[in-house]
mmCIF file of C-alpha atoms and ligand atoms in Angstrom:
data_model
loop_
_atom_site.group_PDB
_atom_site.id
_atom_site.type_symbol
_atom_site.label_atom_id
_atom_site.label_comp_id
_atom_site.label_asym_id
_atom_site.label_seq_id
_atom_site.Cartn_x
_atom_site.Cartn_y
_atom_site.Cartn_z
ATOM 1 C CA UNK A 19 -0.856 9.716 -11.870
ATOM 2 C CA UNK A 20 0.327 9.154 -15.642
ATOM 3 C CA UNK A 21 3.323 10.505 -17.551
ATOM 4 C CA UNK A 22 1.210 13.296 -18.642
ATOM 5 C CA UNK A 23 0.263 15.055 -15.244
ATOM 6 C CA UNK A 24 3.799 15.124 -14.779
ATOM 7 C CA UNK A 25 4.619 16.899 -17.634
ATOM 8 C CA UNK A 26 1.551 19.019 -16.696
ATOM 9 C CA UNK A 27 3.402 19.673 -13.299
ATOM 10 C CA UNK A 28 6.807 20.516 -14.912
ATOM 11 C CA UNK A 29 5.075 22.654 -17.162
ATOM 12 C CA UNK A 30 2.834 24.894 -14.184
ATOM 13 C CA UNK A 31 6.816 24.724 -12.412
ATOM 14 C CA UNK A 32 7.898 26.363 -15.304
ATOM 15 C CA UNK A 33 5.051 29.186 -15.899
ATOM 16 C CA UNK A 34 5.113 29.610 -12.240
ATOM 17 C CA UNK A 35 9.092 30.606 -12.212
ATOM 18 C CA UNK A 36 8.402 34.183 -13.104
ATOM 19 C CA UNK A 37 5.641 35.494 -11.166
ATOM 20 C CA UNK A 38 7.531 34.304 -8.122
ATOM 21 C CA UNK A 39 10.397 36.003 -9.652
ATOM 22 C CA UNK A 40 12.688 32.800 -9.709
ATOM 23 C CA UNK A 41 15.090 31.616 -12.778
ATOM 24 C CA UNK A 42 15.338 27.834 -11.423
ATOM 25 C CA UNK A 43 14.100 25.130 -9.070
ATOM 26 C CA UNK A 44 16.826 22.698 -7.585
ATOM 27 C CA UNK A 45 14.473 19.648 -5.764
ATOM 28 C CA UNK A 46 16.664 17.507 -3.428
ATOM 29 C CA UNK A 47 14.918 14.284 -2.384
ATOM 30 C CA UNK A 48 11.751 15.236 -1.204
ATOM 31 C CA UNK A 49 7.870 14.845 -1.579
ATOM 32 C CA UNK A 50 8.342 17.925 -3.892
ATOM 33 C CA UNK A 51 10.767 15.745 -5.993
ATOM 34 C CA UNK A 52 8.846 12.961 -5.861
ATOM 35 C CA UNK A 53 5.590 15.054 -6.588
ATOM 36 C CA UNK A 54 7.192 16.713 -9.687
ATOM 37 C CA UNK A 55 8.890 13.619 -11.568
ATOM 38 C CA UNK A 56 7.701 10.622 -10.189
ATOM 39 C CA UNK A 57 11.060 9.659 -8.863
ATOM 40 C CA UNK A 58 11.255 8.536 -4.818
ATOM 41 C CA UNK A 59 14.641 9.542 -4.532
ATOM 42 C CA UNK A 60 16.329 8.018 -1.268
ATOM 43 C CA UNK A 61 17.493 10.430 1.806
ATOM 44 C CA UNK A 62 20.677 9.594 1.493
ATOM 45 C CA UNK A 63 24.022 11.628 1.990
ATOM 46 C CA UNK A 64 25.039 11.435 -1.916
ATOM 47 C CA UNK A 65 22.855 14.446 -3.806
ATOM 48 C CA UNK A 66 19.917 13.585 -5.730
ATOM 49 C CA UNK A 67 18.707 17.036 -7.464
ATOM 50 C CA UNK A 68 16.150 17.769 -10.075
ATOM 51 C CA UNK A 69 16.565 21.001 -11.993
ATOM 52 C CA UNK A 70 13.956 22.407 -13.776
ATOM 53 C CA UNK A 71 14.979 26.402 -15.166
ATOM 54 C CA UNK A 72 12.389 28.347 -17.642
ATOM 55 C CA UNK A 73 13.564 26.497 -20.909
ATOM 56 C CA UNK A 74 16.027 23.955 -21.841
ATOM 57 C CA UNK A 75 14.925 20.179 -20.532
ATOM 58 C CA UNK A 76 14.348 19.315 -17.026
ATOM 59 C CA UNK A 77 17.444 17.134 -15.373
ATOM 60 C CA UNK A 78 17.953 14.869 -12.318
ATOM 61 C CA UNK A 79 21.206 14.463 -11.159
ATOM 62 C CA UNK A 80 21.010 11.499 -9.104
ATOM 63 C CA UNK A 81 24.025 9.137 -7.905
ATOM 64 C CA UNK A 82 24.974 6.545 -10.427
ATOM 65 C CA UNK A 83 23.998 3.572 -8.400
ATOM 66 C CA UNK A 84 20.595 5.041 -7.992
ATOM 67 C CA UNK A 85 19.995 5.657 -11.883
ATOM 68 C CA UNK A 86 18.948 2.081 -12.903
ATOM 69 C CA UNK A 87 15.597 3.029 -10.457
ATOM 70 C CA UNK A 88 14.492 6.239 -12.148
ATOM 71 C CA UNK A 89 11.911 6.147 -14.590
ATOM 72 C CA UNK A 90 12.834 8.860 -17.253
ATOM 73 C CA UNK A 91 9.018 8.885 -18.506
ATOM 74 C CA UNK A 92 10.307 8.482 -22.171
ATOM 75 C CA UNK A 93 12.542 11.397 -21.869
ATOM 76 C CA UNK A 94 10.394 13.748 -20.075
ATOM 77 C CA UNK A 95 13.551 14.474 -18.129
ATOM 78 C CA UNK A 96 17.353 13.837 -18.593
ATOM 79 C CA UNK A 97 18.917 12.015 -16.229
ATOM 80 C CA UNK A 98 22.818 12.913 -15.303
ATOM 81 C CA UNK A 99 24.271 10.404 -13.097
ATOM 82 C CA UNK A 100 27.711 11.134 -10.854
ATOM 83 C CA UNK A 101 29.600 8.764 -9.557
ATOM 84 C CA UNK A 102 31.508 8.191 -6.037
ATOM 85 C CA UNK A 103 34.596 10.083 -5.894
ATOM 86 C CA UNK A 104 33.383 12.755 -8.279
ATOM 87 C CA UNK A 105 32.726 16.230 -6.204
ATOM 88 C CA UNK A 106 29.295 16.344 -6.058
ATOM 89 C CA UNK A 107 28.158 19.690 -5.082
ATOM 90 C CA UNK A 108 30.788 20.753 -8.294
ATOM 91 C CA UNK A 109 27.986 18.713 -10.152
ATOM 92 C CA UNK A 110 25.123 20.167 -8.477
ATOM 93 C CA UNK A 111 25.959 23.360 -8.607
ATOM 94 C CA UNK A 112 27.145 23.241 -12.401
ATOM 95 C CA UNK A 113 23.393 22.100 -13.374
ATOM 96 C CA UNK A 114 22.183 24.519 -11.759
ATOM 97 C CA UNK A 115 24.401 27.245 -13.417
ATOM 98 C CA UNK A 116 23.373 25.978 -16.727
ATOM 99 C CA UNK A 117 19.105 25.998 -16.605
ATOM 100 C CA UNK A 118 20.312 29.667 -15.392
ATOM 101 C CA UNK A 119 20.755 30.800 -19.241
ATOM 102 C CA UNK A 120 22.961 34.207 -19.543
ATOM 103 C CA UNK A 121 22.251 37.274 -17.622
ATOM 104 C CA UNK A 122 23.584 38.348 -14.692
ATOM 105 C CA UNK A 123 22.000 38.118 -10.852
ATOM 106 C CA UNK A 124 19.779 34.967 -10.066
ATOM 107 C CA UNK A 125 17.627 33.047 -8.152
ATOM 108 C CA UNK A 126 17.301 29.811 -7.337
ATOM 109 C CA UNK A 127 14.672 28.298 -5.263
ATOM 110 C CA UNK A 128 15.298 24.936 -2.752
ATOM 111 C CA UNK A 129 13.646 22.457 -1.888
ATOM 112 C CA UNK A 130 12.425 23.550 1.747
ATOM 113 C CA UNK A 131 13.897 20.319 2.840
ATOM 114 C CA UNK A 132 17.411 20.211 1.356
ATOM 115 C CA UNK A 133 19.992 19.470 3.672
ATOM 116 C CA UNK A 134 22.137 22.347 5.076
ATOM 117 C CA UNK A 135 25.428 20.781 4.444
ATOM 118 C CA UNK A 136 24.035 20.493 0.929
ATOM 119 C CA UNK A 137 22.616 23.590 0.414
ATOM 120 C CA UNK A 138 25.879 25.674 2.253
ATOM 121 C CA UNK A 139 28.123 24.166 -0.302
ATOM 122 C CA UNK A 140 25.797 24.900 -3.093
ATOM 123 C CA UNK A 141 25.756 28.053 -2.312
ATOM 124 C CA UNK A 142 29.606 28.321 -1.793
ATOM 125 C CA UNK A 143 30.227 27.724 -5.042
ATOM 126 C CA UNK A 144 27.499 30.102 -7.051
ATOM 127 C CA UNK A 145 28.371 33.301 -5.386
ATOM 128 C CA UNK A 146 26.258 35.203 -7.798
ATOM 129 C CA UNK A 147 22.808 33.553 -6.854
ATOM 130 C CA UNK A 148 19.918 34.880 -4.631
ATOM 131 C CA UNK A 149 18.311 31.480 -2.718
ATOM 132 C CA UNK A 150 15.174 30.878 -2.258
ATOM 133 C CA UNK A 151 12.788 28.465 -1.084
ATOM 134 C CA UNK A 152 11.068 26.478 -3.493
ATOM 135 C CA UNK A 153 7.636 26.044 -1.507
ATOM 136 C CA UNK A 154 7.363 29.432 -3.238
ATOM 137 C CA UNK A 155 6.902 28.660 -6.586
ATOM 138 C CA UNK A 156 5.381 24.774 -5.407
ATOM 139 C CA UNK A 157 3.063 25.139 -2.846
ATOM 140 C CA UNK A 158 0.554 27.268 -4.603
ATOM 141 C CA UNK A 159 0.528 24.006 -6.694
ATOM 142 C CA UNK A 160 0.534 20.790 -4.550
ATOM 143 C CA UNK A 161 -2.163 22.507 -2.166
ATOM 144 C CA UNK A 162 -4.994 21.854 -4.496
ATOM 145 C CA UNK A 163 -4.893 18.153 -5.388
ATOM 146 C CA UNK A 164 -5.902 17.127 -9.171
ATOM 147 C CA UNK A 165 -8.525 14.666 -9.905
ATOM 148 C CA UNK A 166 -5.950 11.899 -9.934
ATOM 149 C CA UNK A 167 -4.407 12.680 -6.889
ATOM 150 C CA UNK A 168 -8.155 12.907 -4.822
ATOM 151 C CA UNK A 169 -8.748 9.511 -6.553
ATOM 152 C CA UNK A 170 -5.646 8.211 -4.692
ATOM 153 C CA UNK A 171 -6.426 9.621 -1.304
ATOM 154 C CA UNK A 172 -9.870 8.593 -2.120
ATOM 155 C CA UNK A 173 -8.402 5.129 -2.384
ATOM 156 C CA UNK A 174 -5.697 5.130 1.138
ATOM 157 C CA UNK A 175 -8.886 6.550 2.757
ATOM 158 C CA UNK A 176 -10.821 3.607 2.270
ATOM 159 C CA UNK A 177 -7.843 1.283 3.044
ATOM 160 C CA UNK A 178 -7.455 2.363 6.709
ATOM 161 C CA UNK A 179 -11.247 2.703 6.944
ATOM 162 C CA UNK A 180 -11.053 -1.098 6.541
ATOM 163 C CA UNK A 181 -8.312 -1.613 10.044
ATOM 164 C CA UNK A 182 -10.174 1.092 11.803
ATOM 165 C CA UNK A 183 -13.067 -0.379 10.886
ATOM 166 C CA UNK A 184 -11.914 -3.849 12.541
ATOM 167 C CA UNK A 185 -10.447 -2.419 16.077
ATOM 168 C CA UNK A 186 -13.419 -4.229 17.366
ATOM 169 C CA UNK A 187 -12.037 -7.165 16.539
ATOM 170 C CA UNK A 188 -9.186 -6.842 18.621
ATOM 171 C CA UNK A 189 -7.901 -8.336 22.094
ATOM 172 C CA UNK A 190 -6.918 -5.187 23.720
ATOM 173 C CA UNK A 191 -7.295 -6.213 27.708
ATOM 174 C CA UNK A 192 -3.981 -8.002 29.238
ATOM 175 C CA UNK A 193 -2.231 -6.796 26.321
ATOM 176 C CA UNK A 194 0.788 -3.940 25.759
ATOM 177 C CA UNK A 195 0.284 -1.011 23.662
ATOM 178 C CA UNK A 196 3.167 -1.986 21.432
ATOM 179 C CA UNK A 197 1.757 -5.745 20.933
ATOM 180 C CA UNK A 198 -1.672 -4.575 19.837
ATOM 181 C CA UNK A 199 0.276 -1.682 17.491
ATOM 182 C CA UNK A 200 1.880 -4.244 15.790
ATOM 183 C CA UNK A 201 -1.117 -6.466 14.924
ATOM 184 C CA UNK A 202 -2.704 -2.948 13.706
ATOM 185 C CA UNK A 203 0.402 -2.315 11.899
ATOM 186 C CA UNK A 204 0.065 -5.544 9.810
ATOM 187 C CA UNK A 205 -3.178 -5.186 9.051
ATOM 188 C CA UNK A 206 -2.609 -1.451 7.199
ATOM 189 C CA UNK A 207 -0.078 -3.226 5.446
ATOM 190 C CA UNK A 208 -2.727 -6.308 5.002
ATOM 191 C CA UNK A 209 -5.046 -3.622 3.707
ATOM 192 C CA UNK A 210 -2.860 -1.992 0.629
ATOM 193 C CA UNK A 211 -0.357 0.180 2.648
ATOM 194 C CA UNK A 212 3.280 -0.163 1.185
ATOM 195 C CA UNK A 213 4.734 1.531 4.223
ATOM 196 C CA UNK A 214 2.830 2.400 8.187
ATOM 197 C CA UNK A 215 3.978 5.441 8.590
ATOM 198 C CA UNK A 216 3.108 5.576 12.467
ATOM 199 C CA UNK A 217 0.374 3.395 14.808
ATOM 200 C CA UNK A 218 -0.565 5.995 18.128
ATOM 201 C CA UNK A 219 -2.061 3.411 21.007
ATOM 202 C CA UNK A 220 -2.519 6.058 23.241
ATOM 203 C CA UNK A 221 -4.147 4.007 26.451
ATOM 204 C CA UNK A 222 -5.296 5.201 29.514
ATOM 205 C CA UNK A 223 -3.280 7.863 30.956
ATOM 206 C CA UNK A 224 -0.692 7.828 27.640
ATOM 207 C CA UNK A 225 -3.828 9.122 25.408
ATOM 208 C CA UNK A 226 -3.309 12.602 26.920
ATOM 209 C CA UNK A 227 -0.349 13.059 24.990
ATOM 210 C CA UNK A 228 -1.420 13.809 21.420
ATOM 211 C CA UNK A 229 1.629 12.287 19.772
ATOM 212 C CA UNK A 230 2.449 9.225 22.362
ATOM 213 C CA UNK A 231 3.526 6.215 20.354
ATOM 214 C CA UNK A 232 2.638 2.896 21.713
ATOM 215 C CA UNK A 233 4.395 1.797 24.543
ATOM 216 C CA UNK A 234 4.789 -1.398 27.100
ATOM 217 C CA UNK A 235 2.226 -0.230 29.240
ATOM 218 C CA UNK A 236 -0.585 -3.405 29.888
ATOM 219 C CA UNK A 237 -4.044 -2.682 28.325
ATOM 220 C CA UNK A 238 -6.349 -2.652 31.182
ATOM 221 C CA UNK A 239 -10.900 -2.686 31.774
ATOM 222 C CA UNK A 240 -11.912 0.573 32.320
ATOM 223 C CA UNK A 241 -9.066 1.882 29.582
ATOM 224 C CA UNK A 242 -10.159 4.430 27.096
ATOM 225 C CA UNK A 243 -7.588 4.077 24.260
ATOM 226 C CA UNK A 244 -7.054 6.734 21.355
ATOM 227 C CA UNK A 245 -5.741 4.832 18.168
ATOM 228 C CA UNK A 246 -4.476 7.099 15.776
ATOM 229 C CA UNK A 247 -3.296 5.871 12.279
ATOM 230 C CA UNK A 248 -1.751 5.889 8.789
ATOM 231 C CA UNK A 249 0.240 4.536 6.206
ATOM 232 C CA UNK A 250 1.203 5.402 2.514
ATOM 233 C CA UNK A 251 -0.423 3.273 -0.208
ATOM 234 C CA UNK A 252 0.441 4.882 -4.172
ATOM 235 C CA UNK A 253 2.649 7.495 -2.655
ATOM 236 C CA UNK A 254 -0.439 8.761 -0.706
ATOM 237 C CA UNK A 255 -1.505 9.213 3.022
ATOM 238 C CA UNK A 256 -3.630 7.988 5.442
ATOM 239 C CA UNK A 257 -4.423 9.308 8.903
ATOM 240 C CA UNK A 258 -7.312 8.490 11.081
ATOM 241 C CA UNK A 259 -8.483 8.281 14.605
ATOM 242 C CA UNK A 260 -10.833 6.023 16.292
ATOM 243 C CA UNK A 261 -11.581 5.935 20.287
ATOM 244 C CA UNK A 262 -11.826 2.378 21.968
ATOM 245 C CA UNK A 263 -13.139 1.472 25.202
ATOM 246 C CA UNK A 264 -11.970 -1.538 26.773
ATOM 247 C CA UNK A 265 -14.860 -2.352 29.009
ATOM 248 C CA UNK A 266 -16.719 0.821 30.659
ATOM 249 C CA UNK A 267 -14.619 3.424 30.867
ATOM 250 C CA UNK A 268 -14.654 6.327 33.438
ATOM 251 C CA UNK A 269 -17.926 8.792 32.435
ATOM 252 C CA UNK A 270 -16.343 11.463 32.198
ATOM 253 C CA UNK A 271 -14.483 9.939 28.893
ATOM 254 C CA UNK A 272 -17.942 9.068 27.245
ATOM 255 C CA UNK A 273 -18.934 12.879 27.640
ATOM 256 C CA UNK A 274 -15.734 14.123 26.545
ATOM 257 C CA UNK A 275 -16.031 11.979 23.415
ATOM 258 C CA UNK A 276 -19.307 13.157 22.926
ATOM 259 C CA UNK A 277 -18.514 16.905 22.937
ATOM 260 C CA UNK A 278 -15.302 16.152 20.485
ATOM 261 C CA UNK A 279 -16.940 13.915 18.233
ATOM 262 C CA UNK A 280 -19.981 17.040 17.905
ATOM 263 C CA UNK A 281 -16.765 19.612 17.240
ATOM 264 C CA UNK A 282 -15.574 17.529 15.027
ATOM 265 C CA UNK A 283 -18.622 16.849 12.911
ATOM 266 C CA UNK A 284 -19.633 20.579 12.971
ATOM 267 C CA UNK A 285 -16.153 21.637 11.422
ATOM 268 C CA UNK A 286 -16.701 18.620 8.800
ATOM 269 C CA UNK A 287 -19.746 20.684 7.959
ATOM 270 C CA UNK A 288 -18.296 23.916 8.108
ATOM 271 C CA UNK A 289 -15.785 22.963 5.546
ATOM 272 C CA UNK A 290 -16.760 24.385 2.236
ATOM 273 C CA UNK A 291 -15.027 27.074 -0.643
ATOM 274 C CA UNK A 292 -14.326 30.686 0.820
ATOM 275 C CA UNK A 293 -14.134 29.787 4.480
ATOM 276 C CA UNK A 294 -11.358 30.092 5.782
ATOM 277 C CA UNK A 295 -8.619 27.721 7.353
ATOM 278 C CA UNK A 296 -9.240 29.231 10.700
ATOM 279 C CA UNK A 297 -12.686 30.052 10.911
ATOM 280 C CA UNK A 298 -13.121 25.728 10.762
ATOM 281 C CA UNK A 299 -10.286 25.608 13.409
ATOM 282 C CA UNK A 300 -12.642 27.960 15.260
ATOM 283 C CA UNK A 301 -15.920 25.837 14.880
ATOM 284 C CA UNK A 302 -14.394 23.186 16.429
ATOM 285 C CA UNK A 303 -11.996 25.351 18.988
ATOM 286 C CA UNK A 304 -15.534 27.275 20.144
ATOM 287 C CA UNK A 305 -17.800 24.130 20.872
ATOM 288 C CA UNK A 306 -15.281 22.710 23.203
ATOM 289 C CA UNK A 307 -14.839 25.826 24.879
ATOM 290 C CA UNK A 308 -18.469 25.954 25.335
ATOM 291 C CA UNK A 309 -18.565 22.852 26.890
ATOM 292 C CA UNK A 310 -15.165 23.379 28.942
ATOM 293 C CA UNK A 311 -12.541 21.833 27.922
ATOM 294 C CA UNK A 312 -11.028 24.740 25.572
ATOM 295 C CA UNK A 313 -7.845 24.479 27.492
ATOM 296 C CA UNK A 314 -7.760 20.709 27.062
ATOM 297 C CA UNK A 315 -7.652 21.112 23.152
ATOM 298 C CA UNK A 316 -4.074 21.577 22.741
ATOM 299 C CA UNK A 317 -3.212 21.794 19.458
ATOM 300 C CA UNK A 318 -4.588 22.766 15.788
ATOM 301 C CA UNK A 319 -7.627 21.172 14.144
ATOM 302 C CA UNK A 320 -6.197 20.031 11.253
ATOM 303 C CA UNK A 321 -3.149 19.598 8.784
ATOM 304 C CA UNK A 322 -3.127 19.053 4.707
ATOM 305 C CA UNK A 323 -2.250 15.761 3.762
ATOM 306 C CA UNK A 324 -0.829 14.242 0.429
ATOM 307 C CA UNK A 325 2.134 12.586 -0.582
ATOM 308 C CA UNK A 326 3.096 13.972 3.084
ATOM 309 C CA UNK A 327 1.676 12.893 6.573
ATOM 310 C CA UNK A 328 1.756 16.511 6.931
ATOM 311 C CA UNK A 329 1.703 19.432 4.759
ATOM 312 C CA UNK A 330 0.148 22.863 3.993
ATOM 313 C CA UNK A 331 -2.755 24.136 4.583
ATOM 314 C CA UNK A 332 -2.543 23.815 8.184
ATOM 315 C CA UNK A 333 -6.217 24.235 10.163
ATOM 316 C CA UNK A 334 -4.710 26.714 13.371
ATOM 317 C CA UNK A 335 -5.572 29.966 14.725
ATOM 318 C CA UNK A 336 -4.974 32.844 12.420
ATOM 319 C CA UNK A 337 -4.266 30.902 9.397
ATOM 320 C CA UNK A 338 -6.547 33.207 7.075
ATOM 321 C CA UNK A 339 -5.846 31.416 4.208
ATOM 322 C CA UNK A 340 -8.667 30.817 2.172
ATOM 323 C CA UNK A 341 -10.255 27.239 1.226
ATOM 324 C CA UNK A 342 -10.210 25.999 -2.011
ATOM 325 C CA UNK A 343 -11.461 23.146 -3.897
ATOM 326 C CA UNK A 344 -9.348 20.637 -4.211
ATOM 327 C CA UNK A 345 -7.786 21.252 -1.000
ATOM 328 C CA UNK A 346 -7.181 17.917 1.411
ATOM 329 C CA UNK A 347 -6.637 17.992 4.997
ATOM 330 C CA UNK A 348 -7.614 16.110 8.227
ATOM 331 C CA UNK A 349 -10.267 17.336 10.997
ATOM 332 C CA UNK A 350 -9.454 15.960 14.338
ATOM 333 C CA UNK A 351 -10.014 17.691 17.458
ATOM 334 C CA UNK A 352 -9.070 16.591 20.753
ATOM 335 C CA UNK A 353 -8.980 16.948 24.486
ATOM 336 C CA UNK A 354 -6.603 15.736 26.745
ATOM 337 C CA UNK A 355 -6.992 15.483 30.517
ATOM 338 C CA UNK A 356 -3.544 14.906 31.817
ATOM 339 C CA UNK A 357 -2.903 11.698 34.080
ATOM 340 C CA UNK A 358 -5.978 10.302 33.242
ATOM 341 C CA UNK A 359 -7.389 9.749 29.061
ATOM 342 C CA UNK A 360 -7.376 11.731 25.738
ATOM 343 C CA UNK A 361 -9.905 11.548 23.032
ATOM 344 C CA UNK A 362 -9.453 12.421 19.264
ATOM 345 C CA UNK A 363 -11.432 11.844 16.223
ATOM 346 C CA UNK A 364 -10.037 12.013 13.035
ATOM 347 C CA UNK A 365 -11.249 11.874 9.742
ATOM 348 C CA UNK A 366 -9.347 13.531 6.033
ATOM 349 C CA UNK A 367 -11.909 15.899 3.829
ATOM 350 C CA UNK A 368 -11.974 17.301 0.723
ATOM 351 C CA UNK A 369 -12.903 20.715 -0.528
ATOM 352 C CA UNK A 370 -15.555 20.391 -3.115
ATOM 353 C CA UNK A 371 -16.785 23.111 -5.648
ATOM 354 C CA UNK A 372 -19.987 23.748 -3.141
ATOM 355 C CA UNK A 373 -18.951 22.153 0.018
ATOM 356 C CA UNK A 374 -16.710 19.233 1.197
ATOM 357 C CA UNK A 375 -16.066 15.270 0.863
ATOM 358 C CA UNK A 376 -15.225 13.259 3.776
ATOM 359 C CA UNK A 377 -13.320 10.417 2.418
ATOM 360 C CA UNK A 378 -13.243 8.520 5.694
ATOM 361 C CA UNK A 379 -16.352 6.249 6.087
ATOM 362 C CA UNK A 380 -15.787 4.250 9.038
ATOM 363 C CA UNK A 381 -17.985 4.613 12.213
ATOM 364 C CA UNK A 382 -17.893 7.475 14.493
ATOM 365 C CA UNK A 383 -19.086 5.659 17.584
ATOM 366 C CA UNK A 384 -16.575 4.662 20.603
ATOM 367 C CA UNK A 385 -15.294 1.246 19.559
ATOM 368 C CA UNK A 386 -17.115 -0.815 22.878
ATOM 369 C CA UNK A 387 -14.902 -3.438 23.333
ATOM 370 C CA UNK A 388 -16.446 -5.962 26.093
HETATM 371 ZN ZN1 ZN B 421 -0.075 14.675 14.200
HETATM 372 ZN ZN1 ZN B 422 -3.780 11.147 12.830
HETATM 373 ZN ZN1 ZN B 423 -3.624 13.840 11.381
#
């Protein structure tokens, strides 16, 4: 992503103001920040807010200390710093008060993120403005990913391919959850990854909780293990989710893994322009019904993925939204039989102009581990 897709961005922010009937976006650290001007602002308690109204020049606040790590893209933004002691919602709210212009009522939209504390004592002090969120004016946006941006999932895709693609190397028998996480967790970092953003060894038992972490529980034969992970390499995700099998596990696993890994191929396929988000949830939802297990799926088929782990569209039951190219998101159906295993597969497509890429190449056999 260069210097001029950003000012592409700023400029579709801009155009994008009045239809949604907004006069300014105020961008607190976020991926919406980050998405818009390049700058990973840190979380931190001191404000960091990009203001972009309809004309006049874009403009970060950010905390002094912080400036010397913002790019400015050779001016494609002004940068404001404020420094400790100064009041800095005064600040905030003063740049936001300018990219108003004149006229009377206003709107401002903020980032869906932005603290409460920070947005309560924005709003405290510019009593004559309407707020709004700003996923209003940026979703629309960030939903469909440019060329660039599919390059760079393209490219974290193919990094975590590579550890998922080794979990067959592993020791996994005799060993905790959290040990073999942490070997998987260098190894996304060994593969490009600048940060893990979460490692899921969901053994035995633990694998029937979609969202378990890794804990101390012992790695044992018969285990059927759901390993479920991702990282951020460019400022993009990864997510994916591979089943092992320490020895031979119960039978019952094997078929369930069979009837998820045919869901989750059959949404893959359903995935094209015009469908909609929940008609693939459905394709997957309706096979494992079929076969059983519809009560055992316990959560949506899929979630958008970009600069976030998680973002819009979201694959779930009445989402009618409507599938476009350029839209990114995981497929990973599961069933979870509680007390004894889970099974998930996961891979991250993309909407093409006739039908749908799936940037994840590795294997979708069970990883037999002897
Ligand atoms: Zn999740
Ligand atoms: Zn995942
Ligand atoms: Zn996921």
């Amino acid at each position: 992503v260069n210097r001029d897709e950003f000012s592409r961005r700023i400029d579709a922010v801009r155009a994008s103001l009045t239809p949604a009937g907004v006069d300014a976006v105020a961008l607190s650290a976020s991926s919406d920040l980050t998405w818009l001007c390049g700058y990973d602002a840190m979380p931190l308690e001191r404000i960091t807010l990009l203001v972009v109204g309809r004309d006049g020049p874009a403009r970060l606040l950010v905390p002094a200390l912080e400036a010397p790590r913002v790019d400015d893209l050779d001016g494609l933004f002004e940068v404001i710093g404020w420094s400790d002691g100064q009041e800095q919602y005064d600040e905030a709210a003063s740049l936001i008060a300018d990219a108003f212009g004149t006229g009377g009522e206003s709107t401002v939209a903020v980032a869906d993120r932005m603290w409460a504390g920070a947005m309560l004592a924005i709003a405290d002090r510019l009593p004559g403005a309407t707020f709004t969120t700003a996923s209003k004016v940026i979703r629309p946006l960030r939903i469909r990913k440019s060329p660039a941006e599919i390059d760079a999932l393209r490219d974290v895709a193919h990094a975590i391919d590579s550890v998922a693609g080794s979990l067959g190397e592993l020791r996994w028998e005799g060993r905790t959850e959290a040990d073999v996480a942490a070997e998987i967790a260098g190894r996304i970092v060994d593969a490009g990854h600048e940060r893990v953003n979460f490692v899921i060894v969901g053994s035995g038992p633990n694998g029937a909780s979609p969202h378990h972490s890794a804990s101390q529980r012992t790695i044992g034969r018969g285990d059927a293990v759901v390993v479920d992970i991702g990282g951020t390499m460019n400022g993009y995700c990864s997510d994916i989710t591979r089943c092992v099998h320490v020895g031979d596990a119960e039978p019952e696993a094997t078929k369930v893994y069979d009837v998820v890994r045919r869901a989750q191929e059959a949404a893959c396929d359903a995935v094209r322009p015009g469908v909609t988000a929940a008609e693939v949830d459905a394709v997957a939802r309706d096979l494992i019904a079929a076969e059983g297990y519809g009560d055992f799926f316990i959560h949506r088929t899929g979630h958008g993925i970009g600069m976030d782990e998680h973002e819009d569209p979201y694959l779930v039951t009445g989402n009618d939204e409507v599938l476009e190219p350029g839209m990114c998101f995981s497929i990973e159906p599961g069933v979870y039989l509680p007390g004894r295993f889970g099974v998930r597969l996961e891979d991250i497509v993309c909407v093409t102009d006739d039908g749908a890429e799936v940037l994840n190449r590795t294997s979708h056999d069970i990883v037999d581990v002897p």
